Short mmCIF file of C-alpha atoms in Angstrom, two decimals:
data_model
loop_
_atom_site.label_atom_id
_atom_site.label_comp_id
_atom_site.label_asym_id
_atom_site.label_seq_id
_atom_site.Cartn_x
_atom_site.Cartn_y
_atom_site.Cartn_z
CA MET G 1 -2.57 37.62 -64.11
CA LEU G 2 -1.79 34.13 -62.86
CA ILE G 3 -4.34 33.92 -60.08
CA ASP G 4 -5.96 30.61 -59.26
CA ILE G 5 -9.43 31.54 -57.97
CA GLN G 6 -9.80 28.24 -56.13
CA GLN G 7 -6.54 28.87 -54.28
CA ALA G 8 -7.40 32.53 -53.58
CA ASN G 9 -10.75 31.46 -52.13
CA ALA G 10 -9.13 28.71 -50.08
CA ASN G 11 -6.76 31.34 -48.66
CA ALA G 12 -9.70 33.64 -47.87
CA ILE G 13 -11.60 30.88 -46.07
CA ALA G 14 -8.49 29.79 -44.17
CA ALA G 15 -8.05 33.38 -42.96
CA ILE G 16 -11.69 33.49 -41.78
CA GLN G 17 -11.25 30.14 -40.01
CA ALA G 18 -8.07 31.37 -38.27
CA SER G 19 -9.59 34.59 -36.93
CA GLN G 20 -10.32 34.58 -33.18
CA PRO G 21 -12.39 37.61 -32.09
CA VAL G 22 -12.26 38.30 -28.36
CA LEU G 23 -14.13 40.88 -26.26
CA LYS G 24 -11.66 43.61 -25.39
CA GLY G 25 -13.83 46.21 -23.71
CA ILE G 26 -16.17 49.13 -24.16
CA GLY G 27 -15.30 52.61 -25.38
CA THR G 28 -16.95 55.80 -26.56
CA ALA G 29 -17.38 55.89 -30.34
CA LEU G 30 -15.62 59.26 -30.71
CA GLU G 31 -12.55 57.93 -28.92
CA VAL G 32 -12.23 54.47 -30.44
CA VAL G 33 -13.98 54.19 -33.83
CA PRO G 34 -11.64 55.07 -36.72
CA GLY G 35 -12.63 58.31 -38.46
CA MET G 36 -15.43 59.12 -35.99
CA LYS G 37 -16.39 62.81 -35.72
CA LYS G 38 -18.98 64.77 -33.74
CA ASN G 39 -21.02 65.57 -36.85
CA LEU G 40 -20.69 62.10 -38.38
CA ILE G 41 -23.55 59.62 -38.32
CA LEU G 42 -22.63 56.00 -39.03
CA HIS G 43 -25.38 53.82 -40.45
CA ALA G 44 -26.07 50.29 -41.62
CA GLY G 45 -25.71 49.20 -45.21
CA PRO G 46 -23.95 50.68 -48.21
CA PRO G 47 -23.44 54.48 -48.55
CA ILE G 48 -26.61 56.56 -48.79
CA THR G 49 -27.69 60.21 -48.70
CA TRP G 50 -30.41 61.68 -46.46
CA GLU G 51 -32.65 62.16 -49.51
CA ARG G 52 -32.68 58.42 -50.30
CA MET G 53 -32.94 57.16 -46.71
CA SER G 54 -35.95 55.04 -45.72
CA GLY G 55 -38.29 55.98 -42.85
CA PRO G 56 -36.66 53.89 -40.10
CA LEU G 57 -33.15 55.12 -40.97
CA ARG G 58 -34.36 58.72 -41.01
CA GLY G 59 -36.11 58.17 -37.67
CA ALA G 60 -32.95 56.73 -36.13
CA VAL G 61 -30.87 59.66 -37.45
CA MET G 62 -33.36 62.11 -35.94
CA GLY G 63 -33.27 60.28 -32.60
CA ALA G 64 -29.47 60.24 -32.63
CA LEU G 65 -29.31 64.01 -33.24
CA ILE G 66 -31.61 64.56 -30.26
CA TYR G 67 -29.55 62.11 -28.17
CA GLU G 68 -26.35 64.00 -29.07
CA GLY G 69 -27.94 67.33 -28.10
CA LEU G 70 -27.57 68.63 -31.67
CA ALA G 71 -31.36 69.06 -31.95
CA ASN G 72 -34.10 69.57 -29.37
CA THR G 73 -37.13 68.29 -31.27
CA PRO G 74 -37.78 65.78 -34.07
CA GLU G 75 -38.62 68.71 -36.36
CA GLU G 76 -35.30 70.41 -35.63
CA ALA G 77 -33.49 67.11 -36.10
CA GLU G 78 -35.16 66.47 -39.46
CA LYS G 79 -34.14 69.91 -40.68
CA LEU G 80 -30.55 69.55 -39.48
CA ALA G 81 -30.20 66.04 -40.91
CA ALA G 82 -30.84 67.34 -44.42
CA THR G 83 -28.01 69.95 -44.24
CA ASP G 84 -24.33 69.48 -45.00
CA LYS G 85 -23.54 70.08 -41.31
CA ILE G 86 -24.21 66.38 -40.83
CA GLU G 87 -22.14 63.74 -42.59
CA TYR G 88 -23.08 60.09 -43.20
CA SER G 89 -20.94 57.02 -43.65
CA PRO G 90 -21.47 53.23 -43.49
CA TRP G 91 -20.31 51.46 -40.33
CA HIS G 92 -18.60 48.95 -42.61
CA GLU G 93 -16.12 51.65 -43.69
CA HIS G 94 -15.20 52.25 -40.02
CA ASP G 95 -14.50 48.65 -38.93
CA GLY G 96 -17.96 48.33 -37.44
CA VAL G 97 -21.49 47.09 -37.93
CA GLY G 98 -24.92 48.32 -36.83
CA PRO G 99 -28.10 46.25 -36.50
CA MET G 100 -31.24 47.47 -38.39
CA ALA G 101 -30.84 51.26 -38.98
CA GLY G 102 -27.52 50.81 -37.22
CA VAL G 103 -27.10 54.46 -36.34
CA GLY G 104 -23.98 55.27 -34.34
CA THR G 105 -22.84 58.67 -33.12
CA ALA G 106 -19.92 60.18 -31.21
CA SER G 107 -21.20 59.76 -27.62
CA MET G 108 -22.51 56.24 -27.96
CA PRO G 109 -20.74 53.44 -26.10
CA VAL G 110 -19.47 50.64 -28.34
CA TRP G 111 -18.24 47.11 -27.80
CA ILE G 112 -14.56 46.77 -28.75
CA LEU G 113 -13.52 43.41 -30.18
CA GLU G 114 -9.94 42.54 -30.98
CA GLU G 115 -8.17 39.74 -32.80
CA GLN G 116 -6.86 37.44 -30.05
CA LYS G 117 -3.29 37.65 -31.29
CA GLY G 118 -3.62 41.45 -31.44
CA GLY G 119 -4.13 43.84 -34.30
CA ARG G 120 -7.47 44.40 -35.93
CA LYS G 121 -10.43 45.75 -33.94
CA THR G 122 -14.16 45.84 -34.74
CA PHE G 123 -16.97 47.81 -33.09
CA CYS G 124 -20.72 47.77 -32.49
CA THR G 125 -23.15 49.70 -30.30
CA LEU G 126 -24.91 47.95 -27.38
CA ASN G 127 -28.31 46.32 -27.97
CA GLU G 128 -31.31 48.29 -26.71
CA GLY G 129 -33.88 45.46 -26.68
CA LEU G 130 -36.97 44.98 -28.85
CA GLY G 131 -39.97 47.19 -29.65
CA LYS G 132 -39.60 50.98 -29.66
CA VAL G 133 -35.86 51.37 -30.06
CA LEU G 134 -33.58 53.63 -32.09
CA ARG G 135 -32.32 50.89 -34.37
CA TYR G 136 -35.90 50.33 -35.63
CA GLY G 137 -36.31 54.07 -36.26
CA ALA G 138 -38.11 55.08 -33.05
CA TYR G 139 -37.03 58.39 -31.45
CA SER G 140 -39.54 59.13 -28.68
CA GLU G 141 -38.51 60.25 -25.20
CA GLU G 142 -38.42 56.70 -23.82
CA VAL G 143 -35.93 55.76 -26.58
CA ILE G 144 -33.60 58.68 -25.77
CA THR G 145 -33.91 58.07 -22.02
CA ARG G 146 -32.91 54.42 -22.48
CA LEU G 147 -29.92 55.41 -24.65
CA LYS G 148 -28.75 57.87 -21.99
CA TRP G 149 -29.04 55.18 -19.29
CA MET G 150 -27.02 52.84 -21.51
CA GLU G 151 -24.33 55.53 -21.85
CA THR G 152 -24.20 56.51 -18.17
CA VAL G 153 -24.88 53.21 -16.34
CA LEU G 154 -24.88 50.11 -18.54
CA ALA G 155 -21.67 50.88 -20.45
CA PRO G 156 -19.57 52.00 -17.44
CA VAL G 157 -20.59 48.93 -15.41
CA LEU G 158 -19.78 46.55 -18.28
CA LYS G 159 -16.55 48.42 -19.04
CA ALA G 160 -15.42 47.92 -15.45
CA ALA G 161 -16.57 44.29 -15.40
CA ILE G 162 -14.90 43.04 -18.61
CA PRO G 163 -11.30 43.21 -17.27
CA LEU G 164 -12.45 41.33 -14.15
CA ALA G 165 -13.93 38.45 -16.19
CA PRO G 166 -12.02 35.63 -17.93
CA GLU G 167 -11.19 36.40 -21.58
CA ILE G 168 -14.34 35.98 -23.67
CA ASN G 169 -13.56 34.34 -27.00
CA LEU G 170 -16.63 35.21 -29.04
CA LYS G 171 -16.01 32.58 -31.70
CA ASN G 172 -16.06 29.88 -29.04
CA MET G 173 -19.16 31.38 -27.44
CA ILE G 174 -21.00 31.44 -30.79
CA ALA G 175 -19.92 27.83 -31.42
CA GLN G 176 -21.41 26.84 -28.04
CA ALA G 177 -24.60 28.78 -28.73
CA LEU G 178 -25.12 26.86 -31.99
CA GLN G 179 -25.05 23.66 -29.91
CA MET G 180 -27.83 25.19 -27.78
CA GLY G 181 -30.29 26.15 -30.52
CA ASP G 182 -29.14 29.64 -31.56
CA GLU G 183 -28.03 30.83 -34.98
CA VAL G 184 -26.97 34.20 -33.42
CA HIS G 185 -28.85 36.43 -35.84
CA ASN G 186 -32.49 36.28 -34.80
CA ARG G 187 -32.01 33.75 -32.02
CA ASN G 188 -29.48 34.82 -29.39
CA LYS G 189 -31.16 33.34 -26.32
CA ALA G 190 -28.43 30.83 -25.54
CA ALA G 191 -25.56 33.16 -26.45
CA THR G 192 -26.97 35.94 -24.26
CA SER G 193 -27.26 33.46 -21.38
CA LEU G 194 -23.66 32.32 -21.90
CA LEU G 195 -22.49 35.94 -21.91
CA ILE G 196 -24.35 36.69 -18.69
CA ARG G 197 -22.80 33.58 -17.11
CA GLU G 198 -19.31 34.94 -17.88
CA LEU G 199 -19.98 38.58 -16.97
CA ALA G 200 -22.29 38.33 -13.95
CA PRO G 201 -19.61 37.46 -11.33
CA ALA G 202 -17.42 40.29 -12.67
CA ILE G 203 -20.33 42.77 -12.58
CA VAL G 204 -20.91 41.87 -8.95
CA LYS G 205 -17.22 42.53 -8.22
CA THR G 206 -17.33 46.12 -9.55
CA SER G 207 -17.68 49.04 -7.14
CA PHE G 208 -20.87 50.46 -8.67
CA PRO G 209 -24.03 50.86 -6.51
CA GLU G 210 -25.93 47.59 -6.01
CA THR G 211 -29.01 49.07 -7.70
CA ASP G 212 -27.00 49.83 -10.86
CA LYS G 213 -25.46 46.37 -10.95
CA ALA G 214 -28.86 44.76 -10.46
CA ARG G 215 -30.40 46.88 -13.20
CA VAL G 216 -27.60 46.02 -15.63
CA LEU G 217 -28.12 42.31 -15.00
CA GLU G 218 -31.90 42.69 -15.34
CA PHE G 219 -31.46 44.62 -18.61
CA MET G 220 -29.25 41.92 -20.13
CA HIS G 221 -31.55 39.19 -18.83
CA SER G 222 -34.67 40.84 -20.26
CA ASN G 223 -33.26 41.06 -23.78
CA ASP G 224 -32.74 37.81 -25.70
CA HIS G 225 -31.01 39.77 -28.46
CA PHE G 226 -28.37 41.34 -26.23
CA PHE G 227 -25.67 39.13 -27.77
CA LEU G 228 -26.54 40.13 -31.37
CA ASN G 229 -24.37 43.24 -31.05
CA LEU G 230 -21.45 40.91 -30.29
CA SER G 231 -22.15 38.18 -32.85
CA MET G 232 -22.21 40.86 -35.56
CA PRO G 233 -18.82 42.50 -34.90
CA ALA G 234 -17.36 39.01 -34.31
CA ALA G 235 -18.54 37.97 -37.78
CA LYS G 236 -17.24 41.27 -39.16
CA MET G 237 -13.80 40.62 -37.69
CA MET G 238 -13.62 37.08 -39.09
CA LEU G 239 -14.64 38.29 -42.57
CA GLN G 240 -12.21 41.21 -42.49
CA ALA G 241 -9.47 38.60 -42.40
CA ALA G 242 -10.40 37.79 -46.02
CA GLU G 243 -10.25 41.42 -47.16
CA TRP G 244 -8.88 42.11 -49.79
CA ILE G 245 -7.32 38.89 -51.09
CA GLU G 246 -6.40 39.38 -54.75
CA GLY G 247 -8.53 37.31 -57.11
CA SER G 248 -10.83 35.88 -54.43
CA THR G 249 -14.55 35.74 -55.27
CA ILE G 250 -15.61 35.25 -51.63
CA VAL G 251 -18.29 37.68 -50.39
CA THR G 252 -16.99 39.61 -47.36
CA THR G 253 -19.95 41.94 -46.78
CA MET G 254 -23.73 41.73 -47.16
CA CYS G 255 -25.72 44.61 -45.67
CA ARG G 256 -28.72 46.89 -46.21
CA ASN G 257 -29.70 50.44 -45.40
CA GLY G 258 -33.46 50.05 -45.90
CA THR G 259 -33.22 51.33 -49.48
CA ASP G 260 -30.29 49.43 -51.01
CA PHE G 261 -28.75 46.02 -50.42
CA GLY G 262 -24.95 46.13 -50.75
CA ILE G 263 -22.22 43.51 -51.07
CA ARG G 264 -18.43 43.60 -51.22
CA ILE G 265 -16.08 40.95 -52.62
CA ALA G 266 -12.64 39.98 -51.26
CA GLY G 267 -10.92 40.47 -54.63
CA LEU G 268 -12.63 43.79 -55.45
CA LYS G 269 -11.16 46.03 -52.79
CA GLU G 270 -13.62 48.35 -51.01
CA ARG G 271 -16.08 48.45 -53.92
CA TRP G 272 -19.82 48.38 -53.23
CA PHE G 273 -22.30 46.57 -55.48
CA THR G 274 -25.91 47.43 -54.76
CA GLY G 275 -29.46 46.52 -55.67
CA GLN G 276 -32.90 47.32 -54.32
CA ALA G 277 -33.51 46.09 -50.75
CA GLN G 278 -36.32 43.51 -50.77
CA ILE G 279 -39.51 43.21 -48.71
CA VAL G 280 -39.14 40.69 -45.88
CA LYS G 281 -41.74 37.88 -45.72
CA GLY G 282 -42.46 36.74 -42.21
CA LEU G 283 -44.49 36.94 -39.03
CA LEU G 284 -45.86 40.37 -38.11
CA PHE G 285 -46.89 41.65 -34.69
CA PRO G 286 -50.68 41.97 -34.16
CA GLY G 287 -52.18 45.02 -35.86
CA PHE G 288 -49.58 45.31 -38.66
CA SER G 289 -49.75 44.23 -42.31
CA GLU G 290 -47.18 43.85 -45.11
CA GLU G 291 -48.04 47.38 -46.21
CA ASP G 292 -46.47 48.68 -42.99
CA CYS G 293 -43.13 46.96 -43.61
CA ASN G 294 -39.95 48.74 -44.66
CA PRO G 295 -37.65 46.91 -47.07
CA ASP G 296 -34.77 44.89 -45.67
CA ILE G 297 -32.47 46.91 -43.37
CA GLY G 298 -29.37 46.41 -41.21
CA ASP G 299 -25.80 45.14 -41.12
CA SER G 300 -26.89 41.95 -39.37
CA ALA G 301 -26.58 39.98 -42.64
CA ILE G 302 -22.88 39.95 -41.72
CA THR G 303 -23.86 36.85 -39.69
CA GLU G 304 -25.10 35.05 -42.82
CA THR G 305 -21.95 36.17 -44.68
CA CYS G 306 -20.00 34.32 -41.98
CA GLY G 307 -22.08 31.11 -42.16
CA LEU G 308 -24.41 31.98 -39.27
CA GLY G 309 -28.00 33.32 -39.20
CA GLY G 310 -30.02 31.96 -42.14
CA PHE G 311 -27.06 29.76 -43.13
CA SER G 312 -27.19 27.98 -39.74
CA MET G 313 -30.95 27.82 -39.32
CA ALA G 314 -30.77 24.02 -39.17
CA ALA G 315 -29.09 24.49 -35.77
CA ALA G 316 -31.93 26.68 -34.52
CA PRO G 317 -35.27 25.00 -35.34
CA ALA G 318 -37.12 27.06 -32.71
CA ILE G 319 -36.42 30.21 -34.71
CA VAL G 320 -39.25 29.43 -37.14
CA LYS G 321 -41.65 30.52 -34.39
CA PHE G 322 -40.12 34.01 -34.69
CA VAL G 323 -39.34 34.37 -38.41
CA GLY G 324 -41.90 32.01 -39.96
CA GLY G 325 -41.65 28.80 -42.00
CA THR G 326 -41.28 25.23 -40.78
CA VAL G 327 -38.49 23.25 -39.15
CA ASN G 328 -38.07 21.45 -42.48
CA ASP G 329 -37.61 24.84 -44.18
CA ALA G 330 -34.90 25.71 -41.66
CA MET G 331 -33.07 22.46 -42.49
CA ASN G 332 -33.44 23.05 -46.23
CA PHE G 333 -32.15 26.64 -46.04
CA THR G 334 -28.89 25.41 -44.52
CA ARG G 335 -28.59 22.52 -47.01
CA LYS G 336 -29.14 24.90 -49.92
CA MET G 337 -26.41 27.28 -48.75
CA TYR G 338 -23.76 24.57 -49.20
CA GLU G 339 -24.42 24.96 -52.96
CA ILE G 340 -23.08 28.52 -53.00
CA THR G 341 -20.28 28.30 -50.42
CA ASP G 342 -16.71 27.04 -50.82
CA GLY G 343 -16.07 25.84 -47.29
CA GLU G 344 -17.51 24.57 -44.02
CA SER G 345 -16.82 26.24 -40.71
CA GLN G 346 -14.45 24.38 -38.41
CA ALA G 347 -15.85 26.23 -35.38
CA PHE G 348 -19.57 26.47 -36.09
CA GLN G 349 -21.12 23.01 -36.17
CA ILE G 350 -24.73 21.98 -36.65
CA PRO G 351 -25.70 19.20 -34.21
CA ASN G 352 -28.70 17.80 -36.11
CA MET G 353 -26.64 17.53 -39.31
CA GLU G 354 -24.14 15.21 -37.62
CA PHE G 355 -22.11 18.25 -36.50
CA ARG G 356 -21.39 19.32 -40.07
CA GLY G 357 -19.64 22.69 -40.25
CA SER G 358 -21.92 25.56 -41.25
CA PRO G 359 -21.74 26.70 -44.91
CA LEU G 360 -18.91 29.24 -45.04
CA GLY G 361 -17.48 31.47 -47.75
CA ILE G 362 -20.17 32.60 -50.20
CA ASN G 363 -18.66 32.31 -53.68
CA LEU G 364 -19.85 35.03 -56.06
CA LEU G 365 -19.34 32.70 -59.04
CA LYS G 366 -21.52 29.98 -57.52
CA VAL G 367 -24.32 32.44 -56.70
CA CYS G 368 -24.34 33.61 -60.33
CA GLU G 369 -23.93 30.18 -61.90
CA LYS G 370 -26.50 28.36 -59.78
CA ASN G 371 -28.82 31.34 -59.52
CA VAL G 372 -29.21 30.57 -55.80
CA LEU G 373 -29.34 33.57 -53.47
CA PRO G 374 -28.07 33.70 -49.87
CA GLN G 375 -30.81 33.06 -47.28
CA ILE G 376 -31.19 35.74 -44.64
CA ASN G 377 -33.49 35.91 -41.61
CA THR G 378 -34.12 39.34 -40.15
CA GLY G 379 -36.22 41.76 -38.12
CA ILE G 380 -38.77 43.97 -39.89
CA ALA G 381 -38.99 47.73 -39.23
CA HIS G 382 -42.09 49.87 -39.84
CA LYS G 383 -41.64 51.96 -42.96
CA LYS G 384 -42.52 55.18 -41.12
CA ALA G 385 -39.97 56.95 -38.94
CA GLY G 386 -40.69 56.70 -35.22
CA VAL G 387 -42.79 53.51 -35.07
CA GLY G 388 -40.26 50.68 -34.52
CA GLN G 389 -40.28 46.93 -35.08
CA VAL G 390 -43.31 45.23 -36.63
CA GLY G 391 -42.11 41.65 -37.03
CA ALA G 392 -39.40 39.29 -38.29
CA GLY G 393 -39.01 37.09 -41.34
CA LEU G 394 -37.00 35.77 -44.26
CA VAL G 395 -35.47 37.56 -47.23
CA ASN G 396 -32.91 37.24 -50.02
CA PRO G 397 -30.58 39.82 -51.54
CA PRO G 398 -31.36 41.17 -55.02
CA LEU G 399 -29.49 39.20 -57.71
CA LYS G 400 -28.41 42.48 -59.31
CA CYS G 401 -25.62 43.18 -56.81
CA PHE G 402 -24.05 39.79 -57.56
CA GLU G 403 -24.41 40.27 -61.31
CA ASP G 404 -22.79 43.72 -61.11
CA ALA G 405 -19.97 42.34 -58.96
CA LEU G 406 -19.35 39.57 -61.50
CA GLU G 407 -19.17 42.15 -64.28
CA ALA G 408 -16.66 44.21 -62.28
CA TYR G 409 -14.64 41.08 -61.50
CA VAL G 410 -14.37 40.17 -65.18
CA GLU G 411 -13.47 43.79 -66.01
CA LYS G 412 -10.65 43.71 -63.45
CA TYR G 413 -9.22 40.26 -64.00
CA CYS G 414 -10.15 38.77 -67.36
CA LYS G 415 -11.83 41.23 -69.70
CA ASP G 416 -9.65 40.15 -72.65
CA GLU G 417 -10.81 36.54 -72.59
CA MET C 1 -50.82 4.78 -71.91
CA LEU C 2 -47.28 6.03 -71.55
CA LYS C 3 -46.04 2.46 -70.93
CA ASP C 4 -47.54 1.25 -74.21
CA PHE C 5 -46.08 4.16 -76.16
CA PHE C 6 -42.60 2.70 -75.85
CA GLY C 7 -43.76 -0.88 -75.83
CA LYS C 8 -41.89 -1.64 -72.64
CA LYS C 9 -41.56 -0.42 -69.09
CA VAL C 10 -40.43 3.21 -68.98
CA LYS C 11 -38.01 4.62 -66.44
CA VAL C 12 -37.77 8.40 -66.38
CA ILE C 13 -35.09 10.85 -65.27
CA ASN C 14 -36.78 14.22 -64.82
CA LEU C 15 -34.73 17.41 -65.03
CA GLY C 16 -35.97 20.70 -63.66
CA ILE C 17 -39.63 21.07 -62.76
CA ALA C 18 -40.40 18.72 -59.86
CA SER C 19 -44.16 18.52 -60.52
CA PHE C 20 -43.49 16.66 -63.79
CA ALA C 21 -41.84 13.88 -61.79
CA GLU C 22 -44.70 13.85 -59.29
CA ASP C 23 -47.29 13.46 -62.07
CA LEU C 24 -45.37 10.52 -63.57
CA ARG C 25 -45.04 8.87 -60.15
CA LYS C 26 -48.82 9.15 -59.69
CA GLN C 27 -49.21 7.18 -62.93
CA GLY C 28 -46.95 4.46 -61.58
CA VAL C 29 -43.94 5.41 -63.68
CA GLU C 30 -40.60 4.83 -62.02
CA THR C 31 -39.09 8.34 -61.91
CA VAL C 32 -35.92 9.92 -60.59
CA HIS C 33 -36.05 13.69 -60.19
CA THR C 34 -32.92 15.81 -60.59
CA ASP C 35 -32.92 19.35 -59.24
CA TRP C 36 -31.39 20.87 -62.37
CA ARG C 37 -31.57 24.49 -63.43
CA PRO C 38 -30.03 26.14 -66.46
CA PRO C 39 -26.69 27.78 -65.60
CA ALA C 40 -27.07 31.41 -64.49
CA GLY C 41 -30.84 30.92 -64.55
CA GLY C 42 -30.67 31.10 -68.34
CA ASN C 43 -29.24 34.66 -68.26
CA LYS C 44 -26.99 34.79 -71.34
CA LYS C 45 -25.05 37.88 -70.22
CA ILE C 46 -24.12 36.27 -66.92
CA GLN C 47 -23.28 33.00 -68.64
CA ALA C 48 -20.95 34.86 -71.01
CA LEU C 49 -19.20 36.52 -68.04
CA LEU C 50 -18.84 33.15 -66.29
CA ASP C 51 -17.42 31.66 -69.50
CA LYS C 52 -14.74 34.39 -69.53
CA VAL C 53 -13.77 33.53 -65.97
CA ALA C 54 -13.65 29.81 -66.84
CA SER C 55 -11.53 30.47 -69.94
CA TRP C 56 -9.10 32.62 -67.92
CA GLN C 57 -8.85 29.98 -65.20
CA SER C 58 -8.20 27.26 -67.74
CA LYS C 59 -5.20 29.28 -69.05
CA VAL C 60 -3.99 29.97 -65.50
CA LYS C 61 -4.04 26.27 -64.66
CA SER C 62 -2.24 25.38 -67.91
CA ALA C 63 0.42 28.03 -67.28
CA LYS C 64 0.94 26.84 -63.71
CA GLY C 65 1.07 23.24 -64.86
CA ALA C 66 3.77 24.11 -67.41
CA ARG C 67 6.05 25.58 -64.75
#
């Protein structure tokens, strides 16, 4: 095969740079997510069975079954979840992403993003806020009540507002947020504010009761992470542009399900390479210790895969107060990531590095050769189902998934060398 | 003394472990540290796989150049 890897990777990065994800609207998962079914539960990370699921993912599945009316109690839900009546699939195989446990089911409202010039769509549920929430594995009554309010009030109001607002180009919004101290993984304060600024006038123009409109605005305002569920599908859409370019060694997916960390490579169509999800080192909420922490979980590492999150920490020095480390560490993480990437983002620029483009296009070969792992910052879930978030911190993928991917790459392209 | 060992002023380029460079600097030795690590972290299996990719790419570039 006469494939020039350098050229294939340049093509992959050019495709990522050209992608322009815009906010199209809100839909119900069953109606808009490809392959969605009433008995299907979408989750974060690579494929996994109920038997191997970690506590927070199990908790989120149980909560989702109660939310869908398929079970009345956590005990009933746990029993049902283990049967073949319920099917599981990764969000990534349905053009979507899910933060932390990332559980998505038929009735849940989802953001719909579309390529500006038309065509591809990506999806993500709406962010519930911090603390006791489904995505951290909590399933108590307050969690289900909030999800129902999101389905019956938040989503309809936003769905009506989006067509009344100017087109929201999420790539541009993320680029602006980086100039304002976000990295749009664990710091979304600026991006959430920018989103509210665009949507608020349109929300006011809708015909919903004033109390509903006020509550929607208060909900968005009270949650600094509201934008995360847009930065993630935006990153997913940009990276999908590089799938599946023959011969390219660019990483298009990094994600975790709380048990396994999984990656996919542009030139190795749809194949998963997995290793053990690692323990996150970081800052824990009062009353919790490292023993309480579940291993790394969530699709949010799609931001790092796209040059954001841990790769853009130099743009977000304040984040160290949330995930740990020093401002100097944040600068060094970004500098280090240039060693394993092939490009620099044209859109995402880091002000305190003279507006250098963020490190973009993780090259599998460079990760293996330099033995430098991608830097991820992330939330930490309690390892037991039903508890929720216990902190936030820093983590790396296991080297094994990159080594396995390299082996598969050689097997496919150059085993006779 | 290290200086006397070579009979003249020593300048050092340190590869790898940074603390070696720090120790020399503390002794007044002019030292440049290079952040070098063995390819593939010294993993021979990975290095062999990377060599296959490099060999293939070398042939690809030659073939394209000959066109």
